[in-house]
């Protein structure tokens, strides 16, 4: 469920309830403000939460025109992703001895990829915006989930075994790159 309010300084603000949300969060993407709240949360509290962070948001929005914005052709990204990602995933799976059921290219902006308990792997077409070594990291991450469906110590040990001990380092790099791309879109 979502509600959109019009704010004089912030513009349209989207208030959105999420099943997985456990707290109130504010996002600023492409100059647009959205507030996520738990399903049990109230829009009234979301607006109060927004007002607490209002000045910081206004200052951040003022700096946005100085940043370059990149608009990507989604059709082109999808085409490139379909040509590249499945074969890359297959090669990595064969090389490291993983198996998976299927691969699907999605339009997800919230996740780079996911793996179901049936070993169905979903990959975001936006992976194509990352450098190749980070794409490989995400693919290996999802392949490791075919053996370990959590982010426990055994999962990270498996990740380290396929990334030459650089799993946490690559994870941090992906986080930084994700933030850069979020600001630009």
Short mmCIF file of C-alpha atoms in Angstrom, two decimals:
data_model
loop_
_atom_site.label_atom_id
_atom_site.label_comp_id
_atom_site.label_asym_id
_atom_site.label_seq_id
_atom_site.Cartn_x
_atom_site.Cartn_y
_atom_site.Cartn_z
CA UNK A 1 0.00 0.00 0.00
CA UNK A 2 1.20 3.46 -0.74
CA UNK A 3 0.14 7.05 -0.35
CA UNK A 4 1.55 10.07 -2.15
CA UNK A 5 1.59 13.49 -0.52
CA UNK A 6 2.57 16.77 -2.15
CA UNK A 7 5.14 18.79 -0.20
CA UNK A 8 6.02 22.41 -1.14
CA UNK A 9 9.77 21.92 -0.74
CA UNK A 10 10.28 18.19 -1.24
CA UNK A 11 7.80 17.69 -4.07
CA UNK A 12 5.78 14.47 -4.23
CA UNK A 13 6.66 12.16 -1.33
CA UNK A 14 5.73 8.48 -1.56
CA UNK A 15 4.78 6.78 1.70
CA UNK A 16 4.95 3.03 1.11
CA UNK A 17 4.20 0.13 3.45
CA UNK A 18 6.46 -2.90 2.95
CA UNK A 19 5.95 -6.40 4.30
CA UNK A 20 9.69 -6.80 4.97
CA UNK A 21 10.18 -3.35 6.52
CA UNK A 22 10.99 -3.46 10.22
CA UNK A 23 11.58 0.27 10.68
CA UNK A 24 10.89 3.60 9.02
CA UNK A 25 13.42 4.58 6.33
CA UNK A 26 13.77 7.53 3.99
CA UNK A 27 15.27 7.24 0.51
CA UNK A 28 16.25 9.97 -1.89
CA UNK A 29 16.60 8.74 -5.47
CA UNK A 30 16.87 11.06 -8.41
CA UNK A 31 15.60 13.94 -6.31
CA UNK A 32 12.46 12.02 -5.29
CA UNK A 33 11.74 11.26 -1.64
CA UNK A 34 10.12 8.05 -0.44
CA UNK A 35 9.44 6.81 3.06
CA UNK A 36 9.17 3.07 3.72
CA UNK A 37 7.28 1.92 6.76
CA UNK A 38 6.33 -1.42 8.29
CA UNK A 39 2.89 -2.79 7.46
CA UNK A 40 1.82 -2.13 11.05
CA UNK A 41 3.19 1.45 10.89
CA UNK A 42 1.09 4.58 10.52
CA UNK A 43 1.25 7.25 7.86
CA UNK A 44 0.96 9.85 10.62
CA UNK A 45 4.20 8.62 12.24
CA UNK A 46 5.86 8.39 8.80
CA UNK A 47 5.11 12.11 8.27
CA UNK A 48 6.51 12.93 11.73
CA UNK A 49 9.62 10.88 10.91
CA UNK A 50 9.93 12.78 7.61
CA UNK A 51 9.67 16.15 9.38
CA UNK A 52 12.56 15.22 11.70
CA UNK A 53 14.79 14.66 8.65
CA UNK A 54 13.30 17.45 6.54
CA UNK A 55 16.21 19.94 6.72
CA UNK A 56 18.77 17.28 5.86
CA UNK A 57 16.67 16.18 2.86
CA UNK A 58 16.24 19.74 1.61
CA UNK A 59 20.02 20.27 1.82
CA UNK A 60 20.69 17.02 -0.03
CA UNK A 61 18.18 17.90 -2.76
CA UNK A 62 19.86 21.29 -3.22
CA UNK A 63 23.14 19.54 -4.06
CA UNK A 64 21.54 17.22 -6.65
CA UNK A 65 21.57 19.56 -9.69
CA UNK A 66 25.37 19.56 -9.51
CA UNK A 67 25.40 15.78 -9.94
CA UNK A 68 25.17 14.23 -13.35
CA UNK A 69 22.20 12.00 -13.89
CA UNK A 70 22.43 8.97 -16.11
CA UNK A 71 19.34 7.60 -17.74
CA UNK A 72 19.73 4.11 -19.06
CA UNK A 73 17.78 2.56 -21.86
CA UNK A 74 16.05 -0.31 -20.08
CA UNK A 75 15.37 -2.19 -23.31
CA UNK A 76 19.04 -2.09 -24.23
CA UNK A 77 20.09 -3.17 -20.73
CA UNK A 78 17.66 -6.10 -20.80
CA UNK A 79 18.96 -7.22 -24.20
CA UNK A 80 22.57 -7.01 -23.01
CA UNK A 81 21.71 -8.79 -19.74
CA UNK A 82 19.97 -11.66 -21.57
CA UNK A 83 22.96 -12.03 -23.88
CA UNK A 84 25.55 -11.93 -21.10
CA UNK A 85 24.32 -13.06 -17.69
CA UNK A 86 22.97 -16.59 -18.35
CA UNK A 87 26.15 -17.71 -20.10
CA UNK A 88 28.32 -16.09 -17.43
CA UNK A 89 26.30 -17.84 -14.70
CA UNK A 90 26.57 -21.19 -16.50
CA UNK A 91 30.35 -20.83 -16.88
CA UNK A 92 30.84 -19.96 -13.22
CA UNK A 93 28.54 -22.79 -12.11
CA UNK A 94 30.46 -25.30 -14.23
CA UNK A 95 33.85 -24.02 -13.09
CA UNK A 96 33.02 -24.12 -9.36
CA UNK A 97 30.73 -27.16 -9.41
CA UNK A 98 27.40 -25.49 -8.66
CA UNK A 99 24.06 -26.42 -10.17
CA UNK A 100 20.90 -24.36 -10.46
CA UNK A 101 17.45 -24.95 -11.93
CA UNK A 102 16.78 -21.81 -13.95
CA UNK A 103 17.85 -18.24 -14.48
CA UNK A 104 15.55 -15.28 -15.06
CA UNK A 105 16.40 -11.65 -15.84
CA UNK A 106 14.28 -9.22 -13.81
CA UNK A 107 13.79 -5.47 -13.59
CA UNK A 108 14.55 -5.39 -9.86
CA UNK A 109 16.11 -2.19 -8.56
CA UNK A 110 16.09 -3.34 -4.95
CA UNK A 111 18.19 -6.49 -5.37
CA UNK A 112 21.01 -7.46 -7.68
CA UNK A 113 19.90 -11.07 -7.55
CA UNK A 114 18.11 -13.75 -5.59
CA UNK A 115 18.04 -17.52 -5.32
CA UNK A 116 14.99 -19.56 -4.34
CA UNK A 117 15.05 -22.76 -2.29
CA UNK A 118 14.50 -24.60 -5.60
CA UNK A 119 17.72 -23.08 -6.98
CA UNK A 120 15.92 -20.71 -9.36
CA UNK A 121 18.16 -17.68 -9.80
CA UNK A 122 16.82 -14.19 -10.59
CA UNK A 123 19.26 -11.54 -11.80
CA UNK A 124 18.56 -7.84 -12.19
CA UNK A 125 19.16 -6.37 -15.64
CA UNK A 126 20.83 -3.46 -13.78
CA UNK A 127 23.79 -5.75 -13.09
CA UNK A 128 24.99 -4.64 -16.51
CA UNK A 129 25.81 -1.23 -14.97
CA UNK A 130 28.46 -2.82 -12.74
CA UNK A 131 32.09 -3.61 -13.55
CA UNK A 132 32.59 -7.23 -14.61
CA UNK A 133 34.28 -8.36 -11.38
CA UNK A 134 31.27 -7.18 -9.34
CA UNK A 135 28.83 -8.90 -11.72
CA UNK A 136 30.84 -12.07 -11.17
CA UNK A 137 30.68 -11.52 -7.39
CA UNK A 138 26.86 -11.26 -7.49
CA UNK A 139 26.55 -14.37 -9.68
CA UNK A 140 28.83 -16.32 -7.32
CA UNK A 141 26.83 -15.02 -4.35
CA UNK A 142 23.62 -16.45 -5.83
CA UNK A 143 25.32 -19.70 -6.80
CA UNK A 144 26.58 -20.10 -3.22
CA UNK A 145 22.95 -19.77 -2.09
CA UNK A 146 22.19 -22.97 -4.02
CA UNK A 147 24.24 -24.73 -1.29
CA UNK A 148 23.75 -22.37 1.68
CA UNK A 149 20.40 -20.53 1.81
CA UNK A 150 21.52 -18.03 4.46
CA UNK A 151 24.32 -15.58 5.20
CA UNK A 152 25.85 -17.59 8.03
CA UNK A 153 29.53 -18.50 8.55
CA UNK A 154 29.35 -21.50 6.17
CA UNK A 155 27.95 -19.27 3.41
CA UNK A 156 30.78 -16.72 3.81
CA UNK A 157 33.37 -19.52 3.96
CA UNK A 158 31.98 -20.83 0.66
CA UNK A 159 32.04 -17.29 -0.80
CA UNK A 160 35.65 -16.88 0.30
CA UNK A 161 36.55 -20.17 -1.38
CA UNK A 162 35.23 -18.94 -4.75
CA UNK A 163 36.54 -15.36 -4.46
CA UNK A 164 40.08 -16.13 -3.26
CA UNK A 165 39.28 -14.81 0.21
CA UNK A 166 37.92 -11.49 -1.03
CA UNK A 167 34.18 -11.96 -0.35
CA UNK A 168 33.85 -9.23 2.29
CA UNK A 169 36.04 -6.82 0.33
CA UNK A 170 33.94 -7.33 -2.82
CA UNK A 171 30.77 -6.99 -0.76
CA UNK A 172 31.93 -3.56 0.50
CA UNK A 173 32.88 -2.50 -3.03
CA UNK A 174 29.44 -3.54 -4.33
CA UNK A 175 27.77 -1.53 -1.57
CA UNK A 176 29.72 1.61 -2.55
CA UNK A 177 28.95 1.10 -6.25
CA UNK A 178 25.26 0.52 -5.45
CA UNK A 179 25.10 3.85 -3.63
CA UNK A 180 26.78 5.64 -6.55
CA UNK A 181 24.27 4.20 -9.00
CA UNK A 182 21.32 4.95 -6.70
CA UNK A 183 22.30 8.64 -6.60
CA UNK A 184 22.59 8.79 -10.39
CA UNK A 185 19.21 7.16 -11.15
#
